[in-house]
Short mmCIF file of C-alpha atoms in Angstrom, two decimals:
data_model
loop_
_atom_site.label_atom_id
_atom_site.label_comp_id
_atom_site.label_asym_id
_atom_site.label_seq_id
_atom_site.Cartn_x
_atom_site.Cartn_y
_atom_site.Cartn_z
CA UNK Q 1 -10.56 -31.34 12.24
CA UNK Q 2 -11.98 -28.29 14.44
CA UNK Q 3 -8.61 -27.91 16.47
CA UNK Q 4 -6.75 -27.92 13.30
CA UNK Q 5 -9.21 -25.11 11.53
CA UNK Q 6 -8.56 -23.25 15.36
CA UNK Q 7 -5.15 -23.66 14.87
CA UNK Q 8 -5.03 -22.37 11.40
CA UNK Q 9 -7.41 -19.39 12.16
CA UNK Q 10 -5.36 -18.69 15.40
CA UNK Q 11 -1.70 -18.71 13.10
CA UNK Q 12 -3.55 -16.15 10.63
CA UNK Q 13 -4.84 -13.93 13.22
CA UNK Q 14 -1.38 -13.59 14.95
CA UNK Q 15 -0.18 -12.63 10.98
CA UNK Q 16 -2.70 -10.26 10.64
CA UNK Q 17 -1.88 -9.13 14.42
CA UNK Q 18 1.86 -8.25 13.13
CA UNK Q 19 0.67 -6.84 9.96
CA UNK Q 20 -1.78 -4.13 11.95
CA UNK Q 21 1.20 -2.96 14.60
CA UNK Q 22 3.66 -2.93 11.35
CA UNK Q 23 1.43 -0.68 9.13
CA UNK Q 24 0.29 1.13 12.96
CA UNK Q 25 3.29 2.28 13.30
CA UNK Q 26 3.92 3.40 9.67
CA UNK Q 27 1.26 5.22 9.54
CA UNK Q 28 2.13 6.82 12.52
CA UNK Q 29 5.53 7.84 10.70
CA UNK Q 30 4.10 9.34 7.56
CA UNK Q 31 1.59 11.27 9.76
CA UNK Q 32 4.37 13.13 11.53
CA UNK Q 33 6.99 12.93 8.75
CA UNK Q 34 4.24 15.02 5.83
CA UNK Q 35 2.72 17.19 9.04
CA UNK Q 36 6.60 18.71 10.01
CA UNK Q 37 7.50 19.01 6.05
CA UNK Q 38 4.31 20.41 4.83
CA UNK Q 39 4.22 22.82 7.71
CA UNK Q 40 8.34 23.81 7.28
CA UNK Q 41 7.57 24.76 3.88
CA UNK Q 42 4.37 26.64 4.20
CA UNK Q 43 6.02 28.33 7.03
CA UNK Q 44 9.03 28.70 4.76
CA UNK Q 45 7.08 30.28 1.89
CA UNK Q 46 4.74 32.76 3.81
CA UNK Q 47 7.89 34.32 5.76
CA UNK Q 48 9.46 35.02 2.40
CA UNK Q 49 6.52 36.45 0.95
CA UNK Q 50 6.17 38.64 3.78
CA UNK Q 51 9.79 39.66 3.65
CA UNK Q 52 8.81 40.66 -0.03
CA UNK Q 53 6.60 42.79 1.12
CA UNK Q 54 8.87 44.93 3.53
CA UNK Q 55 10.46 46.62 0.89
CA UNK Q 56 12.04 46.51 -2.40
CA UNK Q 57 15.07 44.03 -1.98
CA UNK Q 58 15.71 44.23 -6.00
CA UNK Q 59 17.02 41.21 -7.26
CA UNK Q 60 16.22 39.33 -4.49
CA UNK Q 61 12.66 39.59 -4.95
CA UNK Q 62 12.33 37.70 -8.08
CA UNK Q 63 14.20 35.10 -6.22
CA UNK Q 64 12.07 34.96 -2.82
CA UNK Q 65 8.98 35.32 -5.02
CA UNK Q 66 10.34 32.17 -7.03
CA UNK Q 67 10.97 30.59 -4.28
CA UNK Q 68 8.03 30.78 -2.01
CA UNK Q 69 5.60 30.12 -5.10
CA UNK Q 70 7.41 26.80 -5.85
CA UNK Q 71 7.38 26.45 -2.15
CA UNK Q 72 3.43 26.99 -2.09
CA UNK Q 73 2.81 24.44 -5.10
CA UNK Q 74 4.88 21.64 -3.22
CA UNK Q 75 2.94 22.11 -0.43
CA UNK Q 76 -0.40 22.07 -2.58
CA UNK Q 77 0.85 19.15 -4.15
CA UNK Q 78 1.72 17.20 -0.93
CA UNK Q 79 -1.76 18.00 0.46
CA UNK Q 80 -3.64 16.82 -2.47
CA UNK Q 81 -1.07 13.49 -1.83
CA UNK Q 82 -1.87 13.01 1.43
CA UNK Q 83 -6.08 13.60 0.91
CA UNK Q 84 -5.33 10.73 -2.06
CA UNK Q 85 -3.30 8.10 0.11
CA UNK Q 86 -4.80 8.82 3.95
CA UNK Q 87 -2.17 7.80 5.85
CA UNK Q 88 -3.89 8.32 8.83
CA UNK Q 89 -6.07 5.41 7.86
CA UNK Q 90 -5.19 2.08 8.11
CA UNK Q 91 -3.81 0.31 4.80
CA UNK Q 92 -5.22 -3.03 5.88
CA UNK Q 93 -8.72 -1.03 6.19
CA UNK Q 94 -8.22 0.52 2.32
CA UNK Q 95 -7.32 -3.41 0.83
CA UNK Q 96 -10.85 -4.61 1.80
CA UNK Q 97 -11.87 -1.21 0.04
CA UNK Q 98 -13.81 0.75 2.53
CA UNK Q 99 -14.39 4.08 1.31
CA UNK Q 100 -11.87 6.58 2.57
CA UNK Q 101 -14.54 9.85 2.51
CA UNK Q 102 -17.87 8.16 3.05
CA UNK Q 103 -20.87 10.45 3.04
CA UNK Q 104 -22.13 9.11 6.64
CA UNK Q 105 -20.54 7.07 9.80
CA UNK Q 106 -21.48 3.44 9.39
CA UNK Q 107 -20.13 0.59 11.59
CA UNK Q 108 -17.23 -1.39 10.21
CA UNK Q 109 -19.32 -5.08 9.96
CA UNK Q 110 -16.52 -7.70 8.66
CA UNK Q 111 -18.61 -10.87 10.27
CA UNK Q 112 -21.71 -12.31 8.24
CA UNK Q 113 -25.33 -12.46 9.54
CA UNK Q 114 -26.02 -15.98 11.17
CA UNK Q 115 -28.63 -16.46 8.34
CA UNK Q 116 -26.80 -15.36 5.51
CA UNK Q 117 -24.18 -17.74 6.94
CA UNK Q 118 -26.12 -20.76 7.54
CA UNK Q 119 -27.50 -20.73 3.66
CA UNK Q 120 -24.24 -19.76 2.29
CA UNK Q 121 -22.30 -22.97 3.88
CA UNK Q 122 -25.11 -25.21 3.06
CA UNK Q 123 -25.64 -23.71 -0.54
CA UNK Q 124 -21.44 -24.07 -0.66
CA UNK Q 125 -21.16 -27.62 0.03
CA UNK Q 126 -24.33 -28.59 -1.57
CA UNK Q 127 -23.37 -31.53 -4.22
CA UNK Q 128 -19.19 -32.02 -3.04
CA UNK Q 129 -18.24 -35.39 -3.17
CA UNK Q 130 -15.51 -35.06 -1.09
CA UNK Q 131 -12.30 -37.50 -0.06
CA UNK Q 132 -9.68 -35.87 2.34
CA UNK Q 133 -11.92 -32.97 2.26
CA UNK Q 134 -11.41 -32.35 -1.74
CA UNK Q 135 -13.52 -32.65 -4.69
CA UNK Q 136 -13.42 -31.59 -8.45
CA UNK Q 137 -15.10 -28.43 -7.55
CA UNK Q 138 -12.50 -27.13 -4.69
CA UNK Q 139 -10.09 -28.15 -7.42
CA UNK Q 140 -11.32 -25.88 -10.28
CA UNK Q 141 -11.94 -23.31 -7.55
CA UNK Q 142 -8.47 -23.44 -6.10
CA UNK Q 143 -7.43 -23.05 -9.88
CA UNK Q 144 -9.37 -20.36 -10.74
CA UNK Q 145 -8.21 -18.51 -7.52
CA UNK Q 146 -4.25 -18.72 -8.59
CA UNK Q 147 -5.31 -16.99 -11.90
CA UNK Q 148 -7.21 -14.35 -10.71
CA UNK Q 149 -3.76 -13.90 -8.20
CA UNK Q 150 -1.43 -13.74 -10.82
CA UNK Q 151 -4.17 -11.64 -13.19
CA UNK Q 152 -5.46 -9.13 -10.63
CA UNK Q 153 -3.57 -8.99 -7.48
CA UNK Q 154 0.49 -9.65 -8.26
CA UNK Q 155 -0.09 -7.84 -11.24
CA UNK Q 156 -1.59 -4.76 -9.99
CA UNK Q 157 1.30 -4.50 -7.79
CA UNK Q 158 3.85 -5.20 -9.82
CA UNK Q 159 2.80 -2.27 -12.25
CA UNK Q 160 2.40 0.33 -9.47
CA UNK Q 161 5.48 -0.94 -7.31
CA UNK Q 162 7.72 -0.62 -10.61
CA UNK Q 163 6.47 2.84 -11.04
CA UNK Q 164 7.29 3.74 -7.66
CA UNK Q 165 10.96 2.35 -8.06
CA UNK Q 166 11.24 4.46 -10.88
CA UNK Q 167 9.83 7.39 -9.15
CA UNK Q 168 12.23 6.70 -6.11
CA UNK Q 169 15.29 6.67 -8.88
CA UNK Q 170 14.47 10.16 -9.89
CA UNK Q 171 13.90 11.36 -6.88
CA UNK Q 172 17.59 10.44 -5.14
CA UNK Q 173 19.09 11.47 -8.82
CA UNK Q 174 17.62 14.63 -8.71
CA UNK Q 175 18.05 16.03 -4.95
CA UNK Q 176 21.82 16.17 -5.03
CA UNK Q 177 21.49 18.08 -8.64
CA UNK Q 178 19.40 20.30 -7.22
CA UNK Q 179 21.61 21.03 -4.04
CA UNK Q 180 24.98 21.06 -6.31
CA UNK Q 181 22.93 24.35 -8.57
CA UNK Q 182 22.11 25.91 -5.82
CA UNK Q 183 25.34 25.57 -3.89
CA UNK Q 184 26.99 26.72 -7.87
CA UNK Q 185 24.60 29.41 -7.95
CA UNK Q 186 26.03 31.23 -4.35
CA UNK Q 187 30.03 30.48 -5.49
CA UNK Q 188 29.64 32.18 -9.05
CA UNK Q 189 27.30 35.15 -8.00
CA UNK Q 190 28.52 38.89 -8.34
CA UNK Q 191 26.95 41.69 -9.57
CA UNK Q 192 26.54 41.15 -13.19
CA UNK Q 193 24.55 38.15 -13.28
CA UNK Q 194 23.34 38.72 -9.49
CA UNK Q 195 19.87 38.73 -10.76
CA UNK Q 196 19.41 35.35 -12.93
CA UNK Q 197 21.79 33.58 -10.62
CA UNK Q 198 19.49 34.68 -7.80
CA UNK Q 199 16.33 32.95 -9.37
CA UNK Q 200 18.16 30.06 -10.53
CA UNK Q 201 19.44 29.48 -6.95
CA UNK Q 202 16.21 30.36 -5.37
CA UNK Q 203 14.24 28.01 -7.68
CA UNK Q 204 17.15 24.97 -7.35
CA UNK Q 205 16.49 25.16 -3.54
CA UNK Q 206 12.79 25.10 -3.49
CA UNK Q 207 12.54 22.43 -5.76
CA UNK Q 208 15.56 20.28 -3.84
CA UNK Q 209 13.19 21.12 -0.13
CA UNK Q 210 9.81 19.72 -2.20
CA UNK Q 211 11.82 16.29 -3.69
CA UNK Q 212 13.69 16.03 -0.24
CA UNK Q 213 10.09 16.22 1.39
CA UNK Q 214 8.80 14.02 -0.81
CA UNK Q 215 11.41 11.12 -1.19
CA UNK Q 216 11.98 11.01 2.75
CA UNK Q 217 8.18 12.52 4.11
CA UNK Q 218 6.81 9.77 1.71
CA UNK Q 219 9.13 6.99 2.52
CA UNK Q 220 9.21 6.22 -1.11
CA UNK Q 221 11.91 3.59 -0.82
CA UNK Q 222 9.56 1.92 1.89
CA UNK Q 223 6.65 2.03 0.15
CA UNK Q 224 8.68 0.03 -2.72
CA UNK Q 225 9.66 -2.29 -0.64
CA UNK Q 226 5.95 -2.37 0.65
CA UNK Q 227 4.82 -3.39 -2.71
CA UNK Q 228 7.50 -5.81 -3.11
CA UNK Q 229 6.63 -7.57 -0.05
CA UNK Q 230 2.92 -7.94 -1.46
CA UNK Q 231 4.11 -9.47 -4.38
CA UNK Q 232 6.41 -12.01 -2.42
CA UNK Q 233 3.11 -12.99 -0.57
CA UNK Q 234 1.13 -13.23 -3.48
CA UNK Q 235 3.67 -15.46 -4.71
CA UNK Q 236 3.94 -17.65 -1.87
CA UNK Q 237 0.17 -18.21 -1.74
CA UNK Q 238 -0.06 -18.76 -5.41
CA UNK Q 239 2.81 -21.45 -5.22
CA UNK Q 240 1.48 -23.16 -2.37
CA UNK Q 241 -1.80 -23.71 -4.13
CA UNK Q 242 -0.32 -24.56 -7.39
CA UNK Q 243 1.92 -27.48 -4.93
CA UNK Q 244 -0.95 -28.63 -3.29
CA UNK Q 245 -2.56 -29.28 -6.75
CA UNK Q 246 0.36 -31.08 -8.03
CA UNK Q 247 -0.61 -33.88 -5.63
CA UNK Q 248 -2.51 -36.13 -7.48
CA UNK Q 249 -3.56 -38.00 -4.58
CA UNK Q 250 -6.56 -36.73 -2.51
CA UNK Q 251 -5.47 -38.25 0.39
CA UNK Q 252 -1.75 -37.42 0.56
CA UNK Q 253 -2.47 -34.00 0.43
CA UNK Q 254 -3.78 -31.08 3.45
CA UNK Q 255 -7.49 -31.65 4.25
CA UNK Q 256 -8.97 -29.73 1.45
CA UNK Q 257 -11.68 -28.06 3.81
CA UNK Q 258 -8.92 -26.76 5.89
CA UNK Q 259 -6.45 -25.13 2.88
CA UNK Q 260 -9.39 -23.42 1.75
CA UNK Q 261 -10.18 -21.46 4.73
CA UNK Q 262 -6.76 -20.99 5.03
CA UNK Q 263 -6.16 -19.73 1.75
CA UNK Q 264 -9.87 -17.33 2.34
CA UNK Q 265 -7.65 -16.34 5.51
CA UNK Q 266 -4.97 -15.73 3.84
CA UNK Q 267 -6.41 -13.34 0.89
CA UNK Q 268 -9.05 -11.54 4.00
CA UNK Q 269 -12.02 -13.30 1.61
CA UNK Q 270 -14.84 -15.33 3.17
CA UNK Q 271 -15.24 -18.82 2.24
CA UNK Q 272 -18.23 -17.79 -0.16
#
C-alpha cells in the first residue's frame, strides 16, 4: 500500500509539474503581450496629443483629440485588467486563493504542522470500519465531494468560460467592422464632410487598436479554451468517482484509502 500511495503522489506531482511550466509560460506571454500593447498605445496617444498642441491642424484636431482620448481610456482600461487578473502571478497560486495584494510578505506554507497532522489523521479515521480500505463514511464523503464539483467548481466555470466565449465572439466580429469604417472613412473623404469623416475615422481606429489589444494581448480565445479544459477535468474527476461508486463490491474496487488521496491530489485539498 505505501508504494502504491508513492506512486500515486509521484503521477500527480509530475501533473502538477506540467501544469506549472504550461501556465509559466503563459504567463510569461500575457506579461509581454499587455506590456508592448499598453505601451504602443500610450505612446500612440501622447504623440498625438502633443501634435495637437503644435498648432491648429483644424479638422484634424477633433480627430487626433478623439483618438488619443479613446486611446488613453483603453489603456486605463487594460491597466485596471491587468491589476484585476495578475498575470504575472501564477494561476495555480490564485486557485488555492492566496491573496493577490496582501498587506505584508508572509511565507507560502502549503504543508501542515506535524501536530495538527497527527490529530487530524487520527481524528479522520477514528470509528471507519473499513474493507478494501472503504467504509460508509468515505462513501457519503466521496458523494458529497461530486456534488459540491458539479455545484461549485464545473459550474463556476462554466458560467464565466461561456461569458468569455461570448466576449471572444464580439470581439473578432467587431475588429474587422472597425477596420472596414475606418478604411471607408479615408476612400469617401473630401472637403465637405472632411471634418465628421475625420472623427469617425479617428474614433473607428482607436477603438479597432483597443479590441485588437484586447482579443490578441488577452489571449481571449486561450483563456476559453483554459476554462474549457477545467471543466473537462472537473468532469473526469467527477465521473471517475461517480464509477468507482457504482461498484457495489468493496473489494473489487481501488483501495479506498488510496482514491481518496488521490482524488485530495487531484482537487490540491488535504485529506482533512
Amino acid at each position: 500500500m505505501p508504494t502504491f500511495q508513492l506512486y500515486a503522489i509521484l503521477e500527480s506531482i509530475a501533473d502538477r509539474v506540467e501544469i506549472h511550466n504550461n501556465v509559466g509560460q503563459q504567463r510569461d506571454n500575457w506579461n509581454t503581450l499587455f506590456l508592448n500593447s499598453v505601451n504602443m498605445i500610450t505612446l500612440t496617444a501622447a504623440t498625438m496629443a502633443g501634435f495637437m498642441a503644435t498648432g491648429d491642424h483644424g479638422a484634424s484636431d477633433l480627430g487626433l483629440k478623439l483618438a488619443s482620448t479613446l486611446m488613453f481610456f483603453a489603456a486605463t482600461g487594460m491597466l485596471v485588467l491587468m491589476n484585476k487578473i495578475q498575470p504575472s502571478q501564477l494561476v495555480e497560486e490564485q486557485r488555492v486563493m492566496l491573496e493577490k495584494f496582501p498587506e505584508s510578505l508572509e511565507p507560502t506554507v502549503w504543508w501542515p504542522k506535524m501536530q495538527s497532522q497527527k490529530t487530524n489523521k487520527e481524528k479522520y479515521f477514528k470509528g471507519k470500519v473499513e474493507s478494501n480500505g472503504w467504509s460508509k463514511e468515505l462513501e457519503m464523503e466521496m458523494r458529497e465531494v461530486v456534488e459540491v464539483i458539479k455545484r461549485k467548481d464545473s459550474e463556476d466555470y462554466d458560467i464565466v468560460g461561456n461569458k468569455v466565449l461570448k466576449m471572444n465572439k464580439v470581439l473578432a466580429a467587431s475588429r474587422p467592422i472597425l477596420i472596414g469604417i475606418a478604411a471607408l472613412g479615408s476612400t469617401f473623404m473630401d472637403s465637405s464632410n472632411g471634418s465628421w469623416v475625420a472623427i469617425l475615422e479617428a474614433a473607428a481606429g482607436a477603438l479597432s487598436s483597443a479590441v485588437n489589444t484586447l482579443e490578441n494581448g488577452g489571449q481571449v480565445g486561450m483563456v476559453f479554451e483554459m476554462y474549457r479544459n477545467n471543466v473537462g477535468f472537473f468532469k473526469h474527476v467527477q465521473e471517475s468517482i461517480e464509477s468507482t461508486l457504482r461498484e457495489s463490491d468493496w473489494d473489487k474496487r481501488e483501495n479506498g484509502e488510496l482514491f481518496e488521496m488521490k482524488v485530495a491530489l487531484q482537487l490540491g485539498r488535504s485529506l482533512s
